[in-house]
Coordinates of C-alpha atoms and ligand atoms in Angstrom, one line a residue:
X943 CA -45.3 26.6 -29.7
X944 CA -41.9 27.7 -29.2
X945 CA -43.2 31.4 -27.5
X946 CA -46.1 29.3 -25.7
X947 CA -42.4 27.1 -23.9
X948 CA -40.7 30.4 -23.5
X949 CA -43.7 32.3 -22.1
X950 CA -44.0 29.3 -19.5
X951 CA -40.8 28.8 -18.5
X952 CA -40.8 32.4 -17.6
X953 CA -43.5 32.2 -15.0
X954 CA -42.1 29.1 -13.5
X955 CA -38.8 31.3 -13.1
X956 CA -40.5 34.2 -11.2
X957 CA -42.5 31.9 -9.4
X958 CA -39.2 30.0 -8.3
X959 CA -37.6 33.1 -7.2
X960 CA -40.8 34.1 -5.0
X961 CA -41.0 30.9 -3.4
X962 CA -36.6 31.5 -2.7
X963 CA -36.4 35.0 -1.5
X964 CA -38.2 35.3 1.6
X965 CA -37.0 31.6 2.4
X966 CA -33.1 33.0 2.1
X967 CA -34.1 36.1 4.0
X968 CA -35.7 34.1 7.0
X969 CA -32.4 31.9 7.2
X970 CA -30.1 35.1 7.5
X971 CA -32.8 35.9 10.7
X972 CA -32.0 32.4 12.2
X973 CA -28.6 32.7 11.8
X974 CA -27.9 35.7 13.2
X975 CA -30.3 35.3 16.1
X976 CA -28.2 31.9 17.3
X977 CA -24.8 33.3 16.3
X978 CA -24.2 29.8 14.5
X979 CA -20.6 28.3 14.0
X980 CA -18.7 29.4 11.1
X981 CA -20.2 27.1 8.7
X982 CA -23.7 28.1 9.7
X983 CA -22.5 31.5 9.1
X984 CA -20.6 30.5 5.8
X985 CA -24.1 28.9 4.4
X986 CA -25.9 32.4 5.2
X987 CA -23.4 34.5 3.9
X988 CA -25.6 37.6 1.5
X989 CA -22.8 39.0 -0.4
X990 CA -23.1 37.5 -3.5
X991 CA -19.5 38.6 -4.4
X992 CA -18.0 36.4 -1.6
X993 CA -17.8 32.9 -2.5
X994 CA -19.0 30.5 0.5
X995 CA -16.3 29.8 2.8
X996 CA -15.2 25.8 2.4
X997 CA -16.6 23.1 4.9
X998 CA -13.5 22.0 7.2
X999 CA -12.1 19.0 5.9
X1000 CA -12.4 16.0 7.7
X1001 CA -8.7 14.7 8.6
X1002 CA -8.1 11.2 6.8
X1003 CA -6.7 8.3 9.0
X1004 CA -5.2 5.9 7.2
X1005 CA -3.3 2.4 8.9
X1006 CA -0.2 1.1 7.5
X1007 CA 0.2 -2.8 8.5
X1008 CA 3.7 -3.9 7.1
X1009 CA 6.7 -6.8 7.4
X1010 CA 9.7 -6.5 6.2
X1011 CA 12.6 -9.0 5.9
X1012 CA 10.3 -11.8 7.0
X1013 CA 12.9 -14.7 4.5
X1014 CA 9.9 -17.5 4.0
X1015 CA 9.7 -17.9 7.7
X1016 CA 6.3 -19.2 8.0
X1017 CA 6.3 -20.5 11.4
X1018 CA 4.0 -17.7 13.0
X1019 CA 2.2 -17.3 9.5
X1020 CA -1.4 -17.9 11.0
X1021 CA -0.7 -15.8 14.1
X1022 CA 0.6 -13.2 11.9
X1023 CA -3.0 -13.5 10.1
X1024 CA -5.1 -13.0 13.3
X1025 CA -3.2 -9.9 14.2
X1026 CA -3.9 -8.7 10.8
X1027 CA -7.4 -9.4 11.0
X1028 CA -7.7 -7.8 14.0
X1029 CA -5.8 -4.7 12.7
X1030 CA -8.0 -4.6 9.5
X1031 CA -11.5 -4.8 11.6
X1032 CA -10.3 -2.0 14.1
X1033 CA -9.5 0.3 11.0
X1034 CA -11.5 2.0 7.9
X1035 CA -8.7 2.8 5.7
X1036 CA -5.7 0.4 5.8
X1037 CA -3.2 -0.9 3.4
X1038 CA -1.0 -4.3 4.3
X1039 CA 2.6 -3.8 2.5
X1040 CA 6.1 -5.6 2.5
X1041 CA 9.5 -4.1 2.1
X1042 CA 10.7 -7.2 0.9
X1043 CA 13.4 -9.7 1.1
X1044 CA 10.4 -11.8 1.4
X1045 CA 12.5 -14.9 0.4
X1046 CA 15.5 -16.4 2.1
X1047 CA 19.2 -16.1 0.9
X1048 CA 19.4 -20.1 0.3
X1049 CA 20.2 -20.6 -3.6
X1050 CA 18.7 -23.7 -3.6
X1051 CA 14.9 -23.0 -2.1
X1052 CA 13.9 -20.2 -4.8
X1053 CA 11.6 -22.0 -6.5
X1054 CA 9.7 -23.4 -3.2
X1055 CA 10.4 -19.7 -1.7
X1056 CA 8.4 -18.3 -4.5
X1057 CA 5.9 -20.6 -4.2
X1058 CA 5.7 -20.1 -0.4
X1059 CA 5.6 -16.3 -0.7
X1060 CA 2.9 -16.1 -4.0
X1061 CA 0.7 -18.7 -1.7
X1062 CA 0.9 -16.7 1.9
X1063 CA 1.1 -13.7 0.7
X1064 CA -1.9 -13.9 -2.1
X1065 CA -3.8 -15.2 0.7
X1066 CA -3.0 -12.6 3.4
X1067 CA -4.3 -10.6 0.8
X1068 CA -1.1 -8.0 0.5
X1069 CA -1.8 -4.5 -1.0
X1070 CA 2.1 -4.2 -2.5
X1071 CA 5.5 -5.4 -1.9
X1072 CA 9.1 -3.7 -2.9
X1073 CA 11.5 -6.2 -4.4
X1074 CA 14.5 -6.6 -1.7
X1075 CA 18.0 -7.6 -2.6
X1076 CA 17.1 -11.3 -1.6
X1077 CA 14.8 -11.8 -4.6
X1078 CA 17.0 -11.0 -7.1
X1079 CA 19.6 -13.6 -5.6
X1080 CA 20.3 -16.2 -8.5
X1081 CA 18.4 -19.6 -9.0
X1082 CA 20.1 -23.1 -7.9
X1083 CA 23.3 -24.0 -10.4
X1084 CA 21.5 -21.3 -13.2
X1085 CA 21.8 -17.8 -14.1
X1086 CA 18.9 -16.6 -14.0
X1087 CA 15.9 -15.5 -12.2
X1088 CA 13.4 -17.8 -13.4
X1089 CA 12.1 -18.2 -9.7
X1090 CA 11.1 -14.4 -9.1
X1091 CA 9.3 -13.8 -12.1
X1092 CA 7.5 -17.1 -11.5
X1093 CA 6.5 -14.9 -8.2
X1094 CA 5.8 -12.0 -9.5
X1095 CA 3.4 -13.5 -12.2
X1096 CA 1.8 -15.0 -9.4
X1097 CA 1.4 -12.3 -7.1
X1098 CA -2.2 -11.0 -6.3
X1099 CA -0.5 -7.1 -5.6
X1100 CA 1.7 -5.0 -7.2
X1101 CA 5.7 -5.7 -6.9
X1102 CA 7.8 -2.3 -7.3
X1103 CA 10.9 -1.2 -8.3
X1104 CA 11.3 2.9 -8.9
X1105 CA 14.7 2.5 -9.6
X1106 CA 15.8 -0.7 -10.9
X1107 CA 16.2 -1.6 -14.9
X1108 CA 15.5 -5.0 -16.1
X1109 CA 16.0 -4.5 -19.7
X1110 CA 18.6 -6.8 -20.0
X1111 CA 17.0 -10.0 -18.1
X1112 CA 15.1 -12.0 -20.3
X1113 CA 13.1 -13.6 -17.4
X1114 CA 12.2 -10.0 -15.4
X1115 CA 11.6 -7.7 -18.6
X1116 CA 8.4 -9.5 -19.6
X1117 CA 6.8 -8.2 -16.2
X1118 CA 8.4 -4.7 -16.0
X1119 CA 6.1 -1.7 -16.7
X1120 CA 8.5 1.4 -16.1
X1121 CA 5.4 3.4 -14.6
X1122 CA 3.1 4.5 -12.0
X1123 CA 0.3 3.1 -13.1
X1124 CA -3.7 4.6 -11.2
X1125 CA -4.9 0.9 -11.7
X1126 CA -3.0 -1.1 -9.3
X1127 CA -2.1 -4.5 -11.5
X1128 CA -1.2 -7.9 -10.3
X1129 CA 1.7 -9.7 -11.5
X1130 CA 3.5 -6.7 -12.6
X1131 CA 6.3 -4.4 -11.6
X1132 CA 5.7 -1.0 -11.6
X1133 CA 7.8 1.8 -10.1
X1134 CA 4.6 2.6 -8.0
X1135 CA 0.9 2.8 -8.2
X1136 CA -1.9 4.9 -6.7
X1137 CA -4.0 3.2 -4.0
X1138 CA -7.7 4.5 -3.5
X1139 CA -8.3 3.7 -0.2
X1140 CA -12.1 5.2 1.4
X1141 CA -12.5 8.4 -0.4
X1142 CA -8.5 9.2 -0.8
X1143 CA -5.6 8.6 -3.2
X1144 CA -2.3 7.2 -2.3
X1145 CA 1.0 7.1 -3.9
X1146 CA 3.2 4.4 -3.2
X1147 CA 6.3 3.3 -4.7
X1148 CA 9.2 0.9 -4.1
X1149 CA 13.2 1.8 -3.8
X1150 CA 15.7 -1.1 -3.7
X1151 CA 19.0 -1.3 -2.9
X1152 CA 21.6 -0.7 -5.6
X1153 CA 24.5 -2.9 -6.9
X1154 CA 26.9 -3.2 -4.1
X1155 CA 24.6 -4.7 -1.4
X1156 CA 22.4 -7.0 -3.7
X1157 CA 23.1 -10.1 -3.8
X1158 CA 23.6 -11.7 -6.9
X1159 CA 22.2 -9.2 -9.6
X1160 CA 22.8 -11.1 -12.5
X1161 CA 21.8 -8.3 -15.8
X1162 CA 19.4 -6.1 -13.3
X1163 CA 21.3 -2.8 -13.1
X1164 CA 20.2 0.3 -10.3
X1165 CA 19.9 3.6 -10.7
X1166 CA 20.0 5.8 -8.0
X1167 CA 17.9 6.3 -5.4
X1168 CA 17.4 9.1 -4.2
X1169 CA 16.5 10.5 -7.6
X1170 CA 14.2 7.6 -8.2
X1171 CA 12.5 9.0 -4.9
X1172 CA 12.6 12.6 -6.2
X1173 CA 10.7 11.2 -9.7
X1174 CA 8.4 9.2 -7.8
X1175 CA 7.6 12.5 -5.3
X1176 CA 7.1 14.5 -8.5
X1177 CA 5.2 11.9 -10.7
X1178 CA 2.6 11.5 -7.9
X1179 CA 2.7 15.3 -6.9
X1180 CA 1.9 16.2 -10.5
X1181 CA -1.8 14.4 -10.5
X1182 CA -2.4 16.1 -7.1
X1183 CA -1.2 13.6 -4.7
X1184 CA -0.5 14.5 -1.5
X1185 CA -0.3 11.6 0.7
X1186 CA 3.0 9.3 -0.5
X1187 CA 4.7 6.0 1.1
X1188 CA 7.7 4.8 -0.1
X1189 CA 8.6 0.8 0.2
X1190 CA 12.3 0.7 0.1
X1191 CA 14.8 -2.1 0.8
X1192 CA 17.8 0.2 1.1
X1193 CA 18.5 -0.1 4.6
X1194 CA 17.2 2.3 7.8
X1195 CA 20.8 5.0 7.1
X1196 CA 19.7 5.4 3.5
X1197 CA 16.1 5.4 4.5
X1198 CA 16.8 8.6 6.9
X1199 CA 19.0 9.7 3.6
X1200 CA 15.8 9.8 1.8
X1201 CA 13.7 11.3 4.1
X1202 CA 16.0 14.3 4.5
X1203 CA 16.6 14.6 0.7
X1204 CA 13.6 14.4 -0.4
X1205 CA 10.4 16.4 0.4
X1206 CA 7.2 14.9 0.2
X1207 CA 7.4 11.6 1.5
X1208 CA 5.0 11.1 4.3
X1209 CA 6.2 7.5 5.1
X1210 CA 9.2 5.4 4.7
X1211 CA 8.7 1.6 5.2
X1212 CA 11.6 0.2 5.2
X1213 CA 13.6 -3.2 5.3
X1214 CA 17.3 -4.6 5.1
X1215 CA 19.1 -3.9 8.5
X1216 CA 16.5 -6.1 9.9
X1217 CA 16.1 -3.1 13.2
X1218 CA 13.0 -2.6 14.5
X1219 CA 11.5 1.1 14.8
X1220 CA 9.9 1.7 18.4
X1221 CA 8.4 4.4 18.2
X1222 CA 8.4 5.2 14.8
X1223 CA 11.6 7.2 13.9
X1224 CA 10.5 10.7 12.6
X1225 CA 12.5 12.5 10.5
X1226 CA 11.4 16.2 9.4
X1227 CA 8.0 15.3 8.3
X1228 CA 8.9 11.6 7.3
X1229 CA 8.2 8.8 9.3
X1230 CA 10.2 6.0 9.3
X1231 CA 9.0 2.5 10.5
X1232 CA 10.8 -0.8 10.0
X1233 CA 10.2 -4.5 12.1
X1234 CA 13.0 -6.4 12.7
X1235 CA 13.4 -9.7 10.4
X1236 CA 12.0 -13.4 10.4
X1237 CA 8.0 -12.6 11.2
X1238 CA 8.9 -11.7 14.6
X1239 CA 6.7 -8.4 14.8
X1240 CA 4.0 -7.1 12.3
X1241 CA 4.5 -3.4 12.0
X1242 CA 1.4 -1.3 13.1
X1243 CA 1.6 2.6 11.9
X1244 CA -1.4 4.8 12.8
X1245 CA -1.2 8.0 10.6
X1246 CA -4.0 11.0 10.6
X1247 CA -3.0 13.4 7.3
X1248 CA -4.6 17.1 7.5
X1249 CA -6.4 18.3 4.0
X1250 CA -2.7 19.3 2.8
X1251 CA -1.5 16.1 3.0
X1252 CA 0.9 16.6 6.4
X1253 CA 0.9 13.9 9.1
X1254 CA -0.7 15.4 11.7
X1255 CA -0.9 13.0 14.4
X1256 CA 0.9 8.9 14.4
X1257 CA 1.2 6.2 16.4
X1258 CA 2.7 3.2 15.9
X1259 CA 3.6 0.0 17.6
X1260 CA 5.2 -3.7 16.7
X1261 CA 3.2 -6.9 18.0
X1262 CA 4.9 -9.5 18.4
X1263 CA 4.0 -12.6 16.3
X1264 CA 4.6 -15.2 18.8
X1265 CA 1.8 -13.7 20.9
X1266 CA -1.3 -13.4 18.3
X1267 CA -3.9 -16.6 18.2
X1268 CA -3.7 -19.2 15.7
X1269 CA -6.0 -18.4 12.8
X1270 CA -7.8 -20.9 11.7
X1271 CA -8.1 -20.3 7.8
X1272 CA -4.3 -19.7 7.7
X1273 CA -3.8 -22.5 9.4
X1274 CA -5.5 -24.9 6.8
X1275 CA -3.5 -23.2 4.1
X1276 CA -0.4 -24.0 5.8
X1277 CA -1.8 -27.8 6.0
X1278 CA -3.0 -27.6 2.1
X1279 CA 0.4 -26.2 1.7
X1280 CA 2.0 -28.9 3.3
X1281 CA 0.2 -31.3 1.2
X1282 CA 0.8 -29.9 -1.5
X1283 CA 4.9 -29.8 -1.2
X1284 CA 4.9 -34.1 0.2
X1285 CA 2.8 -34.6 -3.4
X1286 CA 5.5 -32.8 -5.0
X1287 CA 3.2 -29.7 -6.6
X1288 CA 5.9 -27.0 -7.1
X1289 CA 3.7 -24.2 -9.0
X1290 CA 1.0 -21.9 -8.0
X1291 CA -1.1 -23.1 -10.5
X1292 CA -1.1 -26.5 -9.4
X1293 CA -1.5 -25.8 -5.7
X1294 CA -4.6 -24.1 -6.3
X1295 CA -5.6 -26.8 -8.5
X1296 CA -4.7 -28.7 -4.8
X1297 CA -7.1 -26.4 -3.1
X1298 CA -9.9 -26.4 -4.9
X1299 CA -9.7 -30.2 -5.4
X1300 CA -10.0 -30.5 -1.5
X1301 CA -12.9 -28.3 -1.5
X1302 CA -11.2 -25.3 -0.1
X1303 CA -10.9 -22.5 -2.2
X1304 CA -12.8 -20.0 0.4
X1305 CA -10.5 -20.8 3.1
X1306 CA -7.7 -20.1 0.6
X1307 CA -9.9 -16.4 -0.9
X1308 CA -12.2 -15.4 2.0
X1309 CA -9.5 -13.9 4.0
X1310 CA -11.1 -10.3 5.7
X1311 CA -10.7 -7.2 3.6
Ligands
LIG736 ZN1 18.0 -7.1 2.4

C-alpha cells in the first residue's frame, strides 16, 4: 500500500511540474514584452536565488479626534457628538482620546463630575483618556479620592498613567495595572495599551503632570516623565510598534520637552495650559496638538504614517463646538441625565438603571463607531 501512495504521489508531482513550467515561462514572455511596473517585474523574476522584491506598502492614515481640558462643561456636549460623528464617517481608522482634566477644580462636584464624565464620555464612546491633575483633586471635606476611582470603574476606555504610583491610595490601587497591556481594558489604569485600529497596531500611553502642579495629590506620588516616555517608547518599540501617541497632561512646554527628548513619539496630545495648536505644532518628527479648554474646539489631526512608522503627511484643524448641529441621541442623554440628577440618582449604575427604565438604552449605546 505504502509504495502504491508513494508511486502515485510521484506522478501527480511530475505532472504538477509539467502543467507549471511552460505556464512560468510564458509569464516571463508577457512581462518582458509590456515592460511591466516593478511589481510585475518582481512576480516574474527567474533567478531562483533572488527572493521576490516586496509589494510597496500601502501608507496607513490614521485620524486622531481629541479634547482636552474640557472641566464637565457639557453645554455643547451634543454638538460636540455630531462633529464627531461626522469626523468618524469621513474616516477608516480613527481613535477619539482625552488629555484629561476632564472634571472641574470645584471640591464639592466630584462625585456628580464623575458621574457626568463616566456617562458622556461612555457614550461618545472614547477610545482612552490620560488622568490630568484635576482628577486627582481631593473629594468634598475627605481625603480621599473616592470620586475618581468611582470613574474609572465606570469608564467604557482605558484611563492612563505611565508615570504615576498609586501604591499608597487605598481607593486608586485597586484599579492600577502598572502595564501596557495588548487588550485594551475598561475600568483600569494602565500606563498604555495597544490599539488595533484597521489592519495596524498603536501604542498609546498617558503622562501626567508631576507633584508641584497637581492639585491636591493626596498619597499618589510621580515619577518622572520624560523617563516614563522613554519606557513607554521602548516597551512599545520592543513588540515592533512603530506608530506611538502619547496623552499627556504636563503642559504644551513640557510637551515640546518630550518631543525633543525622546525619539519615537509620533504624536503628542496634550492638555493643561488650555492653548490651542493651529496648525499642529511640529517638533522634529513629533507632532503636537492641543484645543484650548471648556469644549470650545474638538481637535481634528489627520496623520498618513509610511511602512517605517514616520508621519509622512498631517493635517489638522480645531472646529469649533458652538458651530456643529445638535445631535439628537446626545441630546436625550443629556435630558435622561437631567432626570436622572432632579430624582437624586448619583451612580452610574443607577442611571443606567434610569435609561433602560425609560426605554432608552440604544440611544444611550448606539452611538456610530
Ligand atoms: Zn491641568
Amino acid at each position: 500500500m505504502q509504495k502504491v501512495v508513494t508511486f502515485l504521489a510521484a506522478i501527480m508531482v511530475a505532472f504538477t511540474a509539467f502543467l507549471i513550467w511552460p505556464q512560468k515561462d510564458q509569464s516571463e514572455g508577457i512581462g518582458d514584452a509590456e515592460a511591466p511596473d516593478r511589481k510585475e517585474t518582481a512576480s516574474t523574476d527567474t533567478n531562483p536565488d533572488e527572493s521576490p522584491e516586496p509589494v510597496e506598502p500601502e501608507p496607513f492614515e490614521l485620524t486622531l479626534i481629541h479634547t482636552n481640558d474640557t472641566h464637565t462643561v457639557m453645554d455643547n456636549i451634543a454638538r460636540r457628538a455630531s462633529l464627531i460623528e461626522e469626523i468618524r464617517g469621513a474616516s477608516t481608522n480613527h481613535l477619539l482620546l482625552s488629555a484629561g482634566d476632564v472634571t472641574s477644580w470645584e471640591i464639592g462636584r466630584k462625585a456628580q463630575d464623575s458621574l457626568a464624565n463616566a456617562v458622556f464620555m461612555n457614550h461618545l464612546d472614547y477610545d482612552g483618556m490620560v488622568l490630568g491633575n484635576h482628577e486627582f483633586d481631593l473629594g468634598e471635606g475627605v481625603v480621599d479620592h473616592g470620586p475618581l476611582s468611582t470613574y474609572v470603574k465606570n469608564a467604557a476606555h482605558p484611563v492612563l498613567g505611565a508615570n504615576v504610583d498609586f501604591s499608597q491610595d487605598q481607593f486608586l490601587e485597586p484599579y492600577a495595572d502598572y502595564s501596557y497591556t495588548d487588550e485594551p481594558v475598561d475600568g483600569r489604569i494602565n500606563k498604555g495599551f495597544v490599539q488595533t485600529v484597521g489592519d495596524e497596531q498603536i501604542g498609546i500611553f498617558g503622562i501626567t503632570h508631576y507633584k508641584e502642579v497637581v492639585t491636591v495629590p493626596g498619597d499618589v506620588s510621580f515619577a518622572d516623565y520624560t523617563q516614563a516616555a522613554k519606557d513607554a517608547v521602548a516597551h512599545f518599540e520592543s513588540i515592533g510598534i512603530n506608530k506611538i501617541v502619547a496623552l499627556t497632561h504636563i503642559g504644551i512646554g513640557h510637551d515640546r520637552t518630550l518631543a525633543k527628548e525622546v525619539p519615537g513619539i509620533d504624536v503628542i496630545i496634550g492638555g493643561h495650559s488650555h492653548v490651542t495648536t493651529n496648525p499642529p505644532n511640529h517638533i522634529g518628527d513629533t507632532l503636537v496638538v492641543q484645543t484650548g479648554e471648556y469644549d470650545t474646539n474638538l481637535g481634528e489631526l489627520n496623520v498618513v504614517f509610511d511602512e517605517e512608522g514616520k508621519i509622512v503627511d498631517h493635517s489638522g484643524k480645531l472646529h469649533p463646538t458652538k458651530n456643529a448641529e445638535i445631535h439628537p441621541d446626545t441630546a436625550r442623554v443629556q435630558e435622561l441625565f437631567g432626570e436622572a440628577t432632579a430624582l437624586g440618582i448619583v451612580s452610574y449604575e443607577d442611571f443606567i438603571g434610569h435609561v433602560i427604565k425609560a426605554g432608552e438604552l440604544d440611544t444611550y449605546e448606539a452611538f456610530i463607531e
